[in-house]
Short mmCIF file of C-alpha atoms and ligand atoms in Angstrom, two decimals:
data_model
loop_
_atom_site.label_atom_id
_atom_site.label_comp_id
_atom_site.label_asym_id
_atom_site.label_seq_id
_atom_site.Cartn_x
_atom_site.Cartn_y
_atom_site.Cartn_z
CA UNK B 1 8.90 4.61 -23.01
CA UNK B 2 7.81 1.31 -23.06
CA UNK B 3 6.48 -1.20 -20.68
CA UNK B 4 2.14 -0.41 -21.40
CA UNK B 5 1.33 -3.08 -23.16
CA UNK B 6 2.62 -6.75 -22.10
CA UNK B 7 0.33 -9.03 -20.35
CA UNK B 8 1.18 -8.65 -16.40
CA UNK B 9 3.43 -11.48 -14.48
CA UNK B 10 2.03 -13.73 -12.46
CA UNK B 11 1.23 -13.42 -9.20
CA UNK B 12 4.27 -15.70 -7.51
CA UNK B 13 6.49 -12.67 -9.71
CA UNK B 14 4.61 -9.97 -8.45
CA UNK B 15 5.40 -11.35 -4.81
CA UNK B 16 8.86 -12.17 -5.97
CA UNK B 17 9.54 -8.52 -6.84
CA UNK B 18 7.83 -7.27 -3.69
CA UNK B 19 9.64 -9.66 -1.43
CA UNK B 20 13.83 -8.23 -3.03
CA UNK B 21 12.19 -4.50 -3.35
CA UNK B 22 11.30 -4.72 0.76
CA UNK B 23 14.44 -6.61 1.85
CA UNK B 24 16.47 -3.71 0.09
CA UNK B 25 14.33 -1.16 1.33
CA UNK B 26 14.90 -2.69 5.06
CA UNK B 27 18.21 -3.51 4.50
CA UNK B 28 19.05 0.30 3.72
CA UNK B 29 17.09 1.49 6.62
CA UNK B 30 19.35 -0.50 8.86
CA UNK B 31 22.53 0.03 7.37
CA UNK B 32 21.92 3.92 7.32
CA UNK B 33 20.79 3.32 10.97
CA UNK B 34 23.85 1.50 12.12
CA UNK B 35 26.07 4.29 10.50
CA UNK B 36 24.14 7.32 12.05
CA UNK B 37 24.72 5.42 15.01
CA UNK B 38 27.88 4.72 14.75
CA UNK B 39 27.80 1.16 14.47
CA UNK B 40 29.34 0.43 11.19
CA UNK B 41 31.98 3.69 9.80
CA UNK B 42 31.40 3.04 6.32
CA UNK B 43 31.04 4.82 3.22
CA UNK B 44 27.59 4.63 2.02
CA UNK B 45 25.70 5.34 -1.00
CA UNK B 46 21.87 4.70 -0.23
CA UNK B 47 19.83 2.90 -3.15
CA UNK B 48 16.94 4.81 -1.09
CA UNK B 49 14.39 4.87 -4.16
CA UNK B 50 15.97 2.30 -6.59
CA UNK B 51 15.00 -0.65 -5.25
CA UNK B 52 11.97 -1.51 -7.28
CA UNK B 53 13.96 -0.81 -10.52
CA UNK B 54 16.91 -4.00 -9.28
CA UNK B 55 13.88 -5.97 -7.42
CA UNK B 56 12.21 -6.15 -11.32
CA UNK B 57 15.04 -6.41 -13.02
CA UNK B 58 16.46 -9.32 -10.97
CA UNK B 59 13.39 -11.08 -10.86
CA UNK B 60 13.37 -10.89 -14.38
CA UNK B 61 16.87 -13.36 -15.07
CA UNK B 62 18.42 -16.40 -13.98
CA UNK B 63 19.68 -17.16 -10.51
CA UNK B 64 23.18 -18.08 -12.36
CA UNK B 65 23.12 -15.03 -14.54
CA UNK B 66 26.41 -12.63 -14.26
CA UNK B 67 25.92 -9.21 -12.41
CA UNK B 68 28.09 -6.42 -12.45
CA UNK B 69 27.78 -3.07 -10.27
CA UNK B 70 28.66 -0.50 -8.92
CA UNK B 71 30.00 1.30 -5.26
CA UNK B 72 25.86 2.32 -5.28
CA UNK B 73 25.02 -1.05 -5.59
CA UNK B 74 23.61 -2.78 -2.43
CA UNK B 75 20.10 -2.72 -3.91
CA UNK B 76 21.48 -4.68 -7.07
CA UNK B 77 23.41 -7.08 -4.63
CA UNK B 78 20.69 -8.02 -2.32
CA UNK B 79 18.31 -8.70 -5.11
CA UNK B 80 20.48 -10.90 -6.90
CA UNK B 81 20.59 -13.15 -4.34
CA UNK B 82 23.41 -12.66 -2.12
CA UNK B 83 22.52 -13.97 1.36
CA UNK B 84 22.07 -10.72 3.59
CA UNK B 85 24.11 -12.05 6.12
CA UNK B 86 27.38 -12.44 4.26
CA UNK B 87 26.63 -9.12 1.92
CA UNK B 88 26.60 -7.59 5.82
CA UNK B 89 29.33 -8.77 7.32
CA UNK B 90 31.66 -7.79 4.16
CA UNK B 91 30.30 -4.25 4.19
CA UNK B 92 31.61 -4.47 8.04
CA UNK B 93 35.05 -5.61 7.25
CA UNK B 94 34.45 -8.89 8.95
CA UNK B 95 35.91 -12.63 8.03
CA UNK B 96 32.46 -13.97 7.40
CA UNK B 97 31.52 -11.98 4.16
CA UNK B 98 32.01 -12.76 1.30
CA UNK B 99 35.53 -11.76 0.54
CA UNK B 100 36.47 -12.70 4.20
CA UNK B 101 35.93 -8.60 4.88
CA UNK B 102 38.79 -7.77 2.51
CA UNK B 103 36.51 -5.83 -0.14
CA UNK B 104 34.44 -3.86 2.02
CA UNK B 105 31.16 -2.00 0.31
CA UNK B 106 33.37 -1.07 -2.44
CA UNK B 107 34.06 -4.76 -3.70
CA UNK B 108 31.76 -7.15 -2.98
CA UNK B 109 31.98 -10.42 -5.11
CA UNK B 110 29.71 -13.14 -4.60
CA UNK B 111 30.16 -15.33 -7.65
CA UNK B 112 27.54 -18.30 -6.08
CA UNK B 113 24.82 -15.51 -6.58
CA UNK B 114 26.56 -14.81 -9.83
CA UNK B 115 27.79 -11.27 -8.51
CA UNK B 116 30.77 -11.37 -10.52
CA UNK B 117 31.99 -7.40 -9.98
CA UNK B 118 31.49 -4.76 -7.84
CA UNK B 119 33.42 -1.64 -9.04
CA UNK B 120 34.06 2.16 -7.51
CA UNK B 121 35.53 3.37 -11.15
CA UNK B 122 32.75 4.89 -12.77
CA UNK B 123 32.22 3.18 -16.06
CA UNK B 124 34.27 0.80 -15.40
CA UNK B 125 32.29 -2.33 -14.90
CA UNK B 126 30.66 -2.47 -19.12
CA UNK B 127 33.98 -3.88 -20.11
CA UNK B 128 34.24 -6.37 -17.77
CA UNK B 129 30.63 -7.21 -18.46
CA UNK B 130 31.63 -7.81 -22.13
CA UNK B 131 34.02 -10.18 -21.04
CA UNK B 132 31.59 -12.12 -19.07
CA UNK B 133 29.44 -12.11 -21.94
CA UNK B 134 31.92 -12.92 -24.13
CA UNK B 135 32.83 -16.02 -21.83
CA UNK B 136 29.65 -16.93 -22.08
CA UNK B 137 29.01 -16.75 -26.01
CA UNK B 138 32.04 -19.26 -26.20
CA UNK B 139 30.96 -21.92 -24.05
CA UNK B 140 27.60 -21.30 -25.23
CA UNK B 141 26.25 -21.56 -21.09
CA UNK B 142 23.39 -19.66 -22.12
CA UNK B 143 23.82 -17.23 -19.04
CA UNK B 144 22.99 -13.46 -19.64
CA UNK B 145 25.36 -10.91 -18.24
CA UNK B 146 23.60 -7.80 -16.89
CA UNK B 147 25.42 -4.69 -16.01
CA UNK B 148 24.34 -1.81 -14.26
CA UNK B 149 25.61 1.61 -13.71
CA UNK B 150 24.69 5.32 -13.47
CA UNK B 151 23.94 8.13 -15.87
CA UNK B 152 27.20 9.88 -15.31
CA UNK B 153 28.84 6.78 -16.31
CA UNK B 154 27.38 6.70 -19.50
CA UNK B 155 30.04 9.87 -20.15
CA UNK B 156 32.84 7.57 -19.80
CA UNK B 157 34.65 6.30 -22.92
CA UNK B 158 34.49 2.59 -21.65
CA UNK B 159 30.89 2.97 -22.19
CA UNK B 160 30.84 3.94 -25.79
CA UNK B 161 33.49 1.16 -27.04
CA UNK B 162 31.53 -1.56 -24.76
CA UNK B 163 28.16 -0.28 -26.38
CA UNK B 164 29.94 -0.56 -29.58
CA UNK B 165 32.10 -3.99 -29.06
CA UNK B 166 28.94 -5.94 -27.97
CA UNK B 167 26.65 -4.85 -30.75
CA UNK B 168 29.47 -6.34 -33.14
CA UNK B 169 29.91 -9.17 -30.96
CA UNK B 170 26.05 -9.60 -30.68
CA UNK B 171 27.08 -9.95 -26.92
CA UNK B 172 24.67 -11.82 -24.67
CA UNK B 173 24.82 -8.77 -21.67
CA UNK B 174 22.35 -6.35 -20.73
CA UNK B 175 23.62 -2.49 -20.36
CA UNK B 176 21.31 -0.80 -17.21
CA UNK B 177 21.87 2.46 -17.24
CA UNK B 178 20.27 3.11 -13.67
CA UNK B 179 19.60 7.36 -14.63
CA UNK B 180 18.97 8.83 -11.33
CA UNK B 181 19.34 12.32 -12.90
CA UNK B 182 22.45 13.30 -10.81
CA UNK B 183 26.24 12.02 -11.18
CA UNK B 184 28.59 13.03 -7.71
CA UNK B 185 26.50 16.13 -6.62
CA UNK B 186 26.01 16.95 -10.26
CA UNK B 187 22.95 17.33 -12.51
CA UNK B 188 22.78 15.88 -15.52
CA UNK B 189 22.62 18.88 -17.61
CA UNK B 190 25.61 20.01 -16.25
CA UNK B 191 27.33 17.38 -17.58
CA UNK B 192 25.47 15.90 -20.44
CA UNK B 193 25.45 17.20 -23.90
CA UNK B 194 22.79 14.28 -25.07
CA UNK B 195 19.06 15.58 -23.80
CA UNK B 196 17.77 11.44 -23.61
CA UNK B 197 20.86 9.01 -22.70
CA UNK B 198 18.86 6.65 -24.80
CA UNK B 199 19.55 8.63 -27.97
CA UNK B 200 22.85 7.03 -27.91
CA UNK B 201 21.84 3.74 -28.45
CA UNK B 202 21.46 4.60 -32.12
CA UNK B 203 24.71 5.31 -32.92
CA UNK B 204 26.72 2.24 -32.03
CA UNK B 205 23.27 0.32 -33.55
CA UNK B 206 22.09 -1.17 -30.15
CA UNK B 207 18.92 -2.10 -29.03
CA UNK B 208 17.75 0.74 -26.83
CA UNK B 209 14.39 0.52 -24.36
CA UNK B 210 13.66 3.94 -22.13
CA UNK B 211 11.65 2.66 -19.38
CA UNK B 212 10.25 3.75 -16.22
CA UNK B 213 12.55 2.16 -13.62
CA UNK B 214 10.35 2.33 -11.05
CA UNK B 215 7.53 1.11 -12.38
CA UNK B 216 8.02 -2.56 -11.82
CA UNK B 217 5.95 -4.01 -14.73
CA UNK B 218 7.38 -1.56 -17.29
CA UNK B 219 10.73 -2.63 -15.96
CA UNK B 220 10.24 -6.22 -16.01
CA UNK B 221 9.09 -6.45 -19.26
CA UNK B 222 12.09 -4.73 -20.59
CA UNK B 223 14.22 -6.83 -18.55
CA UNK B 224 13.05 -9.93 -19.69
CA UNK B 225 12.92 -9.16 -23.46
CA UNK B 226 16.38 -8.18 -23.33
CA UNK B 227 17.37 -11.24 -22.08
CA UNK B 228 15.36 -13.40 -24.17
CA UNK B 229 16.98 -11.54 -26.83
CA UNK B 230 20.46 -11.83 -25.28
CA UNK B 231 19.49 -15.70 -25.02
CA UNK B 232 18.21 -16.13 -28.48
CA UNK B 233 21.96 -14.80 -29.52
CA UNK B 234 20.13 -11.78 -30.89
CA UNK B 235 22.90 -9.35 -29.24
CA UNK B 236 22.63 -6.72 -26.42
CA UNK B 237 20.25 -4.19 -25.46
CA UNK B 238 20.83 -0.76 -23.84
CA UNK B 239 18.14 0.11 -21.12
CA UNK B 240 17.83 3.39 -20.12
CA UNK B 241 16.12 3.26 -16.45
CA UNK B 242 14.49 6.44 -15.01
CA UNK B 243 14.79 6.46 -11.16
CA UNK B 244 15.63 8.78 -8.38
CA UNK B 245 17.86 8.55 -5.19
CA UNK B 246 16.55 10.15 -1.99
CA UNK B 247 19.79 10.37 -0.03
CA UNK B 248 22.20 12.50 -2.46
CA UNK B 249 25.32 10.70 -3.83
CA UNK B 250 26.62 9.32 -0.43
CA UNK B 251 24.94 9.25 3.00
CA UNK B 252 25.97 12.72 4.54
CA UNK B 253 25.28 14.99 1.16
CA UNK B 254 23.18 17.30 1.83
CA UNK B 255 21.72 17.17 -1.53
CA UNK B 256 21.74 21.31 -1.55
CA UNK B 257 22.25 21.00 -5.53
CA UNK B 258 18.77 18.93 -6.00
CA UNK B 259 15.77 21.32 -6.09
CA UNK B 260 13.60 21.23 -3.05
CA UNK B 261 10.76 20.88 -5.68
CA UNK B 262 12.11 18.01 -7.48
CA UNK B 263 13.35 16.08 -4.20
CA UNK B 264 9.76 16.68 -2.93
CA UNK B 265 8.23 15.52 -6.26
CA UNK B 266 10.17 12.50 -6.41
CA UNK B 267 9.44 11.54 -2.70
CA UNK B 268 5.29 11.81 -3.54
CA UNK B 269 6.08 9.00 -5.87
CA UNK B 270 8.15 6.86 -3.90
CA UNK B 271 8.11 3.60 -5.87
CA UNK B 272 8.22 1.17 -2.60
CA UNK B 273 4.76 2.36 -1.25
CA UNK B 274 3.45 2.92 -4.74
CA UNK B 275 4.08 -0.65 -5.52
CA UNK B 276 2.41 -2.11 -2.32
CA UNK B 277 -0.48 -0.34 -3.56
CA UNK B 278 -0.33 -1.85 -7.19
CA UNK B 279 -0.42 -5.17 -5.35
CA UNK B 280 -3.24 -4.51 -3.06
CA UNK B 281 -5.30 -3.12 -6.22
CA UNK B 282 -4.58 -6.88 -7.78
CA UNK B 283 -5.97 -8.84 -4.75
CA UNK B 284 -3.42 -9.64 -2.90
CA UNK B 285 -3.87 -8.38 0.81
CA UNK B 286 -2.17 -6.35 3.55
CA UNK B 287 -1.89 -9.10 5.88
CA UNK B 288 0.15 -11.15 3.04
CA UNK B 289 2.45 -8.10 2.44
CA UNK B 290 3.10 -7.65 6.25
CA UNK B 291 3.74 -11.36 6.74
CA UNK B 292 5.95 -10.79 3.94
CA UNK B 293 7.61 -7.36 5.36
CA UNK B 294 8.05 -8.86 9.41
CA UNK B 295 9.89 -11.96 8.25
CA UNK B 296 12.24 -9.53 5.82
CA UNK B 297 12.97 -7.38 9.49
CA UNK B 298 14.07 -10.80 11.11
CA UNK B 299 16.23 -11.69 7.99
CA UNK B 300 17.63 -8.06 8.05
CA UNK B 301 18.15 -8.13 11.97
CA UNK B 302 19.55 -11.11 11.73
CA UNK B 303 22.32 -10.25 9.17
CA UNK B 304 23.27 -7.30 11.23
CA UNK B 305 23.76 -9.20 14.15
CA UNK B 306 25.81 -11.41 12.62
CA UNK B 307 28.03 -9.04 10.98
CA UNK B 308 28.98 -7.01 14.48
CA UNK B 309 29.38 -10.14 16.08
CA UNK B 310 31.73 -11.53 13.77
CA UNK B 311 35.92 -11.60 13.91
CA UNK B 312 37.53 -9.25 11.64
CA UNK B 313 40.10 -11.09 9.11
CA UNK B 314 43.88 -12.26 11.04
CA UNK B 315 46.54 -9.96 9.82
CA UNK B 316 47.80 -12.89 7.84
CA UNK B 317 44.95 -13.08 5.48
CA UNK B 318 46.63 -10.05 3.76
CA UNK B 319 48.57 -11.44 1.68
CA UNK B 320 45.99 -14.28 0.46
CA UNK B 321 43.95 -14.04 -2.37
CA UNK B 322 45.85 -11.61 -3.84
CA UNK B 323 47.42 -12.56 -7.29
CA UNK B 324 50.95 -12.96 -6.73
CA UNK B 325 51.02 -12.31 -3.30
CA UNK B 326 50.61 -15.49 -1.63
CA UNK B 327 53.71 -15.73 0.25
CA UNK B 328 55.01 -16.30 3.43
CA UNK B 329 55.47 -13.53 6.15
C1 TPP V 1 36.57 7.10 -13.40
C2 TPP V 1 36.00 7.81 -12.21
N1 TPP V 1 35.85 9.14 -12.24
C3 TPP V 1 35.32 9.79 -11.18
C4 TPP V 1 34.97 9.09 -10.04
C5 TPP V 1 34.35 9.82 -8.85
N2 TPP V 1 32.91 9.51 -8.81
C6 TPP V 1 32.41 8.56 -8.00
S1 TPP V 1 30.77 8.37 -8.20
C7 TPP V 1 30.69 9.57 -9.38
C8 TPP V 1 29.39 9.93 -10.03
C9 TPP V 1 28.73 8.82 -10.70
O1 TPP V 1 27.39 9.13 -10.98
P1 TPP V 1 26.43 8.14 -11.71
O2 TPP V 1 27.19 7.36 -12.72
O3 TPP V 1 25.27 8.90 -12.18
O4 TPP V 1 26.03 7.09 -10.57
P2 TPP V 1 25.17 7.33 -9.24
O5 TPP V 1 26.18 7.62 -8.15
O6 TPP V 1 24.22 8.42 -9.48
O7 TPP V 1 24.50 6.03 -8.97
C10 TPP V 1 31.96 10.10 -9.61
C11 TPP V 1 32.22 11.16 -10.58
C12 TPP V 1 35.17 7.69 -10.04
N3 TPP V 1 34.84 6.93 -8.99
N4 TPP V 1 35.66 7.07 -11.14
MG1 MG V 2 23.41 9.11 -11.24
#
């Protein structure tokens, strides 16, 4: 793994990560509130232990930088930018998000943030990324497309011919492989031949970093370095993030398949409090990290608000913005 040796960000990118790692954290919290409550009927898959690997990674490229995710991908939307409130109200269905509630969780787009995709086909997303990147290369806009998906995605065949495709492209896009050690109520070994998903990397001739994706230095360094690389036209690079998710695959699993041991294990090293503590051993203090935490709970309160007390979309609206479709009634 890699991620020991770099000098450490500053401290306004320390705060930044903090700051998209505790409004995801919140965020999640609510929504999985709301649901249990019956507020919101929703699918949900909880980022519940991810969010310090998106919080680095974002922090680590360009506001105008492409994303594309994944139906788990709330943590990845929030710290790319999208403004909570209209990331909300989509995920309710309502008129004021930001595909007028016609995508729902599933398919949220927010191309001012430069959340390009949002995609429930596993392994799906890597060739669109391409595409972006490929945009990109042509009009030389020196933006960096990232892409992020799961480890059971990296068994899909798109993933092998983007791999492949970018490296002869020398593609400026970032493949984040976000390995929470389970596909849909599956472990890995069950459906992996490859022991490290990073051994791949090496056969299509791709830049591959293993990291610790919850250790937000390690990340950020290999988050940046790709994209100075993807900048530099030096090509793409594979990242191979080690996380863990604390709520099974979707909010409801019981998570029987996931040893007791190793949900236990993972939960003792909970990357949002072990990151507060990182901080507080590099002088910066509680009361700046509460501050920083209560105006997050107004942001987040605020959002949901918003999104129940919005319209849903006029019958009409379902036949706009859909190629083709835009016809009269
Ligand atoms: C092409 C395709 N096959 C199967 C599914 C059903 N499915 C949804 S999520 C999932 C598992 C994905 O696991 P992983 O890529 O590790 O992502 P995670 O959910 O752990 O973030 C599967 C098999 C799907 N959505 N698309
Ligand atoms: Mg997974």
């Amino acid at each position: 793994m890699t991620g020991d040796t770099a000098a450490e960000p500053d401290r306004s990118v320390l705060l930044d990560i903090y700051r998209r790692a505790n409004l995801i954290y919140q965020a999640d919290e609510k929504f999985r509130t709301m649901i249990m409550g019956g507020q919101l009927q929703i699918i949900y898959y909880s980022p519940r232990g991810q969010e310090i690997l998106s919080a680095a990674l974002m922090a680590a490229l360009n506001p105008d930088d492409y994303l594309v995710t994944t139906y788990r991908g709330v943590h990845d939307q929030l710290a790319k930018g999208i403004p909570p409130r209209d990331l909300w109200a989509e995920f309710a269905g309502k008129k004021t998000g930001t595909c007028k509630g016609k995508g729902g969780p599933m398919h949220i787009t927010h191309p001012e943030t430069g959340v390009m995709v949002t995609t429930g086909i596993v392994g799906s997303g890597l060739p669109i990324a391409n595409g972006l990147a490929l945009a990109s290369q042509l009009e030389g806009d020196g933006k960096v497309t990232v892409v992020c998906f799961g480890d059971a995605a990296s068994n899909i065949g798109a993933f092998h011919e983007s791999l492949n495709m970018a490296q002869i492209w020398k593609l400026p896009v970032i493949f984040v492989c976000q390995n929470n050690l389970y596909g849909e109520h599956t472990p890995q070994a069950m459906s992996t031949g490859a022991k490290e998903l990073i051994d791949r990397a090496p056969g299509y001739g791709i830049k591959g970093v293993q990291v610790n994706g919850n250790d937000a230095f390690a990340m950020y360094q290999a988050a940046s370095e790709a994209a100075a690389r993807a900048r530099a036209g030096e090509g793409p690079t594979f990242i191979e993030a080690k996380t863990f998710r604390f709520f099974g695959h979707l909010l409801g699993d019981d998570s029987h398949y996931i040893p007791k041991e190793e949900m236990a294990a993972a939960k003792l090293a909970d990357p949002i409090p072990g990151y507060r503590k990182a901080l507080l051993e590099r002088q910066v203090s509680e009361a700046e990290l509460d501050a920083i935490d209560a105006e997050i709970a107004e942001v987040v309160a605020e959002a949901a608000a918003h999104a129940l007390a919005s319209d849903y979309p006029d019958t009409d609206e379902i036949r706009i913005d859909v190629l083709g479709m835009e016809i009269a009634a």
